[in-house]
Amino acid sequence: MILAYCNQKGGVGKSTTVYHHARAAILAGKRVLVIDADPQGNSTSVLAEDVQEGDAGLADALSKQSTDTLADVLVPGIWEGLTLVPTAGDNLADVRNELVISAEPGKEARLRKQLDAIKGDYDLVLIDCGPAIDPLTISALTAADAVVIVSQSKLWSVNGLAKLMTTVSLVREHYNPSLKVAGIVLNAHEAHTLGGGYWADELTAAAEAAQLPILTPAVPKRQAIADATETSSALDEGDAQARDLAAIYAAHVDQLMKGSTHV
């Protein structure tokens, strides 16, 4: 299964969600590939053991200026069972610009074609997309079986959801007719605040109206989640509260792997 984690708004926790979903999938015995399709390279910085600026990565596999394939740029992740297609430095941003100006037919399918050759080696492929609807995100959605929308209980989440679904519809129409929505992750949720409760209800209503599934339970706003990501550590190896948080991500992965939420 290939999942693209998306939201055109930055700071909602896409890379953090990819990180903890990858860990949960590994604990479930899955072979996991993470593709860092965000020019910021956040997933690479926490999931790769030793990737330096200038090392080969996703940019090389997507650029017409390179002969590298995805298979050529794979690196081991920080956990057994995890492999990464990294991004380091400014190369991916350069390739994004290359894709913008390219008139080559089928450029949106470069990533999908590269993945076809290696996806059989993995049970789950997670693509961490950047905070924009740009050619890299379109490429990820074209390659994916389904999209995971990472959102928060904030004012802009409802509007952002509608904009992203417009993009998903366009990708379905032009590049990937089988693309589904695997679910919405309500991240950094503050259930006991008035704003958090109100906007969570609004987002839930908008999702239900669009027949979009929400992965449960919501991810609460906890410093332990960010701390684990930033230190490349695992919630399941922490204290009881950290393990409770790990169980949330495990529940998400279970729902995703069962496919019962896909629409």
Coordinates of C-alpha atoms in Angstrom, one line a residue:
M1 CA 0.0 0.0 0.0
I2 CA 1.3 3.5 -0.9
L3 CA 0.0 6.4 1.1
A4 CA 0.7 10.1 0.5
Y5 CA 0.5 12.3 3.6
C6 CA -0.7 15.7 2.5
N7 CA -1.9 19.2 3.6
Q8 CA -1.0 22.4 1.7
K9 CA -0.7 24.1 5.1
G10 CA 2.6 23.8 6.9
G11 CA 3.1 23.1 10.5
V12 CA 0.2 20.6 10.9
G13 CA 2.4 17.6 11.7
K14 CA 2.7 15.6 8.5
S15 CA 6.3 14.6 9.0
T16 CA 5.6 13.8 12.7
T17 CA 2.7 11.6 11.7
V18 CA 4.7 9.8 9.0
Y19 CA 7.4 9.2 11.7
H20 CA 5.1 7.6 14.2
H21 CA 3.0 5.7 11.7
A22 CA 6.3 4.2 10.3
R23 CA 7.2 3.1 13.8
A24 CA 3.8 1.6 14.5
A25 CA 3.9 -0.3 11.2
I26 CA 7.3 -1.7 11.9
L27 CA 6.1 -2.9 15.4
A28 CA 3.3 -4.6 13.5
G29 CA 5.9 -6.5 11.5
K30 CA 5.6 -4.5 8.3
R31 CA 8.4 -3.7 5.9
V32 CA 8.2 0.1 5.5
L33 CA 9.6 2.5 3.0
V34 CA 9.4 6.3 3.7
I35 CA 9.8 8.6 0.7
D36 CA 10.8 12.2 1.8
A37 CA 9.1 14.3 -0.9
D38 CA 9.3 17.5 1.1
P39 CA 12.2 19.8 0.0
Q40 CA 12.7 20.7 3.7
G41 CA 13.8 17.1 4.3
N42 CA 12.3 16.8 7.8
S43 CA 11.7 13.1 7.6
T44 CA 15.2 12.5 6.4
S45 CA 16.6 14.4 9.4
V46 CA 15.0 12.1 11.9
L47 CA 14.6 8.8 10.1
A48 CA 17.9 8.4 8.4
E49 CA 21.1 7.4 10.2
D50 CA 23.6 9.2 8.1
V51 CA 22.5 11.4 5.2
Q52 CA 24.6 14.4 4.3
E53 CA 23.8 17.4 2.1
G54 CA 24.6 16.5 -1.4
D55 CA 24.0 12.8 -1.0
A56 CA 21.9 11.1 -3.6
G57 CA 18.2 11.0 -2.9
L58 CA 14.7 11.5 -4.3
A59 CA 15.8 14.4 -6.5
D60 CA 18.3 12.2 -8.3
A61 CA 15.6 9.6 -9.0
L62 CA 13.1 12.2 -10.4
S63 CA 15.5 14.5 -12.3
K64 CA 16.0 14.0 -16.1
Q65 CA 19.6 15.1 -15.4
S66 CA 20.3 11.9 -13.5
T67 CA 20.4 8.2 -14.3
D68 CA 19.7 7.2 -10.7
T69 CA 16.6 5.3 -9.8
L70 CA 14.8 5.0 -6.5
A71 CA 16.6 1.6 -6.0
D72 CA 19.9 3.4 -6.3
V73 CA 19.2 6.0 -3.6
L74 CA 17.7 3.8 -0.8
V75 CA 19.3 4.2 2.6
P76 CA 18.6 2.3 5.8
G77 CA 16.4 3.9 8.4
I78 CA 16.9 4.2 12.1
W79 CA 14.9 1.0 12.9
E80 CA 15.2 -2.5 11.5
G81 CA 12.6 -2.9 8.8
L82 CA 12.7 0.8 7.8
T83 CA 14.1 2.0 4.5
L84 CA 14.2 5.7 3.3
V85 CA 14.4 7.6 0.1
P86 CA 16.1 10.7 1.5
T87 CA 16.1 14.4 0.7
A88 CA 19.0 16.6 1.8
G89 CA 20.0 20.0 0.7
D90 CA 18.3 22.1 -2.0
N91 CA 18.3 19.4 -4.8
L92 CA 14.7 18.5 -4.5
A93 CA 13.6 22.1 -4.7
D94 CA 15.6 22.4 -7.9
V95 CA 13.8 19.3 -9.3
R96 CA 10.5 20.8 -8.3
N97 CA 11.4 23.8 -10.5
E98 CA 12.5 21.4 -13.3
L99 CA 9.1 19.7 -13.2
V100 CA 7.3 23.1 -13.2
I101 CA 8.9 24.2 -16.5
S102 CA 9.1 20.8 -18.1
A103 CA 6.7 20.2 -21.0
E104 CA 7.4 16.4 -21.0
P105 CA 4.2 14.4 -21.3
G106 CA 3.8 12.1 -18.3
K107 CA 6.2 13.9 -16.0
E108 CA 3.7 13.5 -13.1
A109 CA 4.1 9.7 -13.4
R110 CA 7.9 9.6 -12.9
L111 CA 7.6 8.7 -9.2
R112 CA 4.9 6.1 -9.9
K113 CA 7.1 4.4 -12.5
Q114 CA 10.1 4.4 -10.2
L115 CA 8.0 2.9 -7.4
D116 CA 6.6 0.2 -9.6
A117 CA 10.1 -1.4 -9.7
I118 CA 10.5 -1.6 -5.9
K119 CA 7.2 -1.5 -4.2
G120 CA 6.9 -5.2 -4.0
D121 CA 9.7 -5.2 -1.4
Y122 CA 7.6 -3.3 1.1
D123 CA 4.3 -3.8 2.8
L124 CA 3.8 -0.1 3.3
V125 CA 5.1 3.0 1.5
L126 CA 4.7 6.4 3.2
I127 CA 5.3 9.5 1.1
D128 CA 5.9 12.7 3.2
C129 CA 4.7 15.6 1.0
G130 CA 5.6 19.2 1.4
P131 CA 3.3 22.0 2.5
A132 CA 2.2 22.9 -1.0
I133 CA 0.2 21.6 -3.9
D134 CA 3.1 21.6 -6.3
P135 CA 4.5 19.1 -8.9
L136 CA 6.1 17.0 -6.1
T137 CA 2.8 16.6 -4.3
I138 CA 1.0 15.9 -7.6
S139 CA 3.6 13.3 -8.3
A140 CA 3.1 11.7 -4.9
L141 CA -0.7 11.6 -5.4
T142 CA -0.3 10.1 -8.8
A143 CA 1.9 7.4 -7.3
A144 CA -0.2 6.7 -4.2
D145 CA -3.1 4.3 -3.6
A146 CA -4.6 6.7 -1.1
V147 CA -4.0 10.0 0.6
V148 CA -3.8 10.6 4.4
I149 CA -4.8 14.1 5.2
V150 CA -3.1 15.5 8.3
S151 CA -5.1 18.4 9.9
Q152 CA -5.7 20.2 13.1
S153 CA -8.7 21.5 14.9
K154 CA -8.1 25.1 13.8
L155 CA -10.0 27.7 11.8
W156 CA -8.3 27.1 8.5
S157 CA -8.6 23.3 8.6
V158 CA -12.1 23.2 7.1
N159 CA -11.1 25.5 4.2
G160 CA -7.9 23.6 3.7
L161 CA -9.7 20.3 3.6
A162 CA -11.9 21.6 0.8
K163 CA -8.9 22.8 -1.2
L164 CA -7.1 19.6 -0.9
M165 CA -10.1 17.6 -1.9
T166 CA -10.3 19.7 -5.1
T167 CA -6.7 18.7 -5.8
V168 CA -7.5 15.0 -5.1
S169 CA -10.4 15.2 -7.6
L170 CA -8.2 16.7 -10.3
V171 CA -5.5 14.1 -9.8
R172 CA -8.2 11.4 -10.0
E173 CA -9.5 12.9 -13.2
H174 CA -6.1 13.4 -15.0
Y175 CA -3.5 11.0 -13.5
N176 CA -4.7 8.5 -11.0
P177 CA -8.4 7.5 -11.2
S178 CA -8.1 4.9 -8.4
L179 CA -6.8 7.4 -5.8
K180 CA -8.7 7.1 -2.6
V181 CA -8.8 8.9 0.8
A182 CA -7.4 6.7 3.4
G183 CA -8.4 9.0 6.3
I184 CA -8.0 12.3 8.1
V185 CA -5.7 12.5 11.1
L186 CA -6.8 15.1 13.6
N187 CA -3.4 16.1 15.0
A188 CA -2.3 18.1 18.0
H189 CA -5.9 18.2 19.1
E190 CA -6.8 20.2 22.3
A191 CA -10.1 18.6 23.2
H192 CA -10.6 20.6 26.4
T193 CA -10.4 24.1 24.8
L194 CA -13.4 25.9 23.3
G195 CA -11.6 26.4 20.0
G196 CA -10.3 22.9 19.8
G197 CA -13.7 21.4 20.4
Y198 CA -15.6 23.8 18.1
W199 CA -13.2 23.3 15.1
A200 CA -13.0 19.6 15.6
D201 CA -16.8 19.5 15.3
E202 CA -16.7 21.7 12.2
L203 CA -14.0 19.5 10.6
T204 CA -15.9 16.4 11.5
A205 CA -19.1 17.8 10.0
A206 CA -17.2 18.8 6.8
A207 CA -15.6 15.3 6.6
E208 CA -18.9 13.6 7.1
A209 CA -20.6 15.8 4.4
A210 CA -17.8 14.8 2.0
Q211 CA -18.0 11.2 3.1
L212 CA -14.3 11.3 4.3
P213 CA -13.2 9.0 7.1
I214 CA -11.5 10.3 10.2
L215 CA -8.8 8.0 11.7
T216 CA -9.5 7.4 15.4
P217 CA -8.6 8.3 18.0
A218 CA -7.5 11.9 17.5
V219 CA -3.9 12.7 18.3
P220 CA -3.7 15.0 21.4
K221 CA -1.3 17.9 21.6
R222 CA 1.6 16.4 23.7
Q223 CA 5.2 17.5 24.0
A224 CA 6.2 13.9 24.2
I225 CA 5.2 13.4 20.6
A226 CA 7.4 16.2 19.3
D227 CA 10.2 15.2 21.6
A228 CA 10.3 11.6 20.4
T229 CA 10.4 12.8 16.7
E230 CA 13.1 15.3 17.3
T231 CA 15.3 12.9 19.1
S232 CA 14.6 9.9 16.8
S233 CA 13.3 7.9 19.6
A234 CA 10.2 5.7 20.0
L235 CA 7.1 6.4 22.0
D236 CA 6.6 2.7 22.7
E237 CA 9.9 2.7 24.5
G238 CA 8.9 5.5 26.9
D239 CA 6.8 5.8 30.0
A240 CA 3.2 4.8 30.4
Q241 CA 1.9 8.0 28.9
A242 CA 4.2 7.8 25.9
R243 CA 3.1 4.2 25.3
D244 CA -0.5 5.4 25.4
L245 CA 0.3 7.8 22.6
A246 CA 2.1 5.1 20.7
A247 CA -1.1 3.1 20.9
I248 CA -3.0 5.9 19.0
Y249 CA -0.6 5.6 16.0
A250 CA -0.9 1.8 16.2
A251 CA -4.7 2.1 15.9
H252 CA -4.3 4.4 12.9
V253 CA -2.0 2.0 11.1
D254 CA -4.3 -0.9 11.8
Q255 CA -7.2 1.1 10.3
L256 CA -5.1 2.0 7.3
M257 CA -3.8 -1.5 6.7
K258 CA -7.3 -3.0 6.9
G259 CA -8.4 -0.5 4.3
S260 CA -11.8 -0.2 5.9
T261 CA -11.6 3.6 5.8
H262 CA -10.8 4.1 2.2
V263 CA -13.3 6.0 0.0

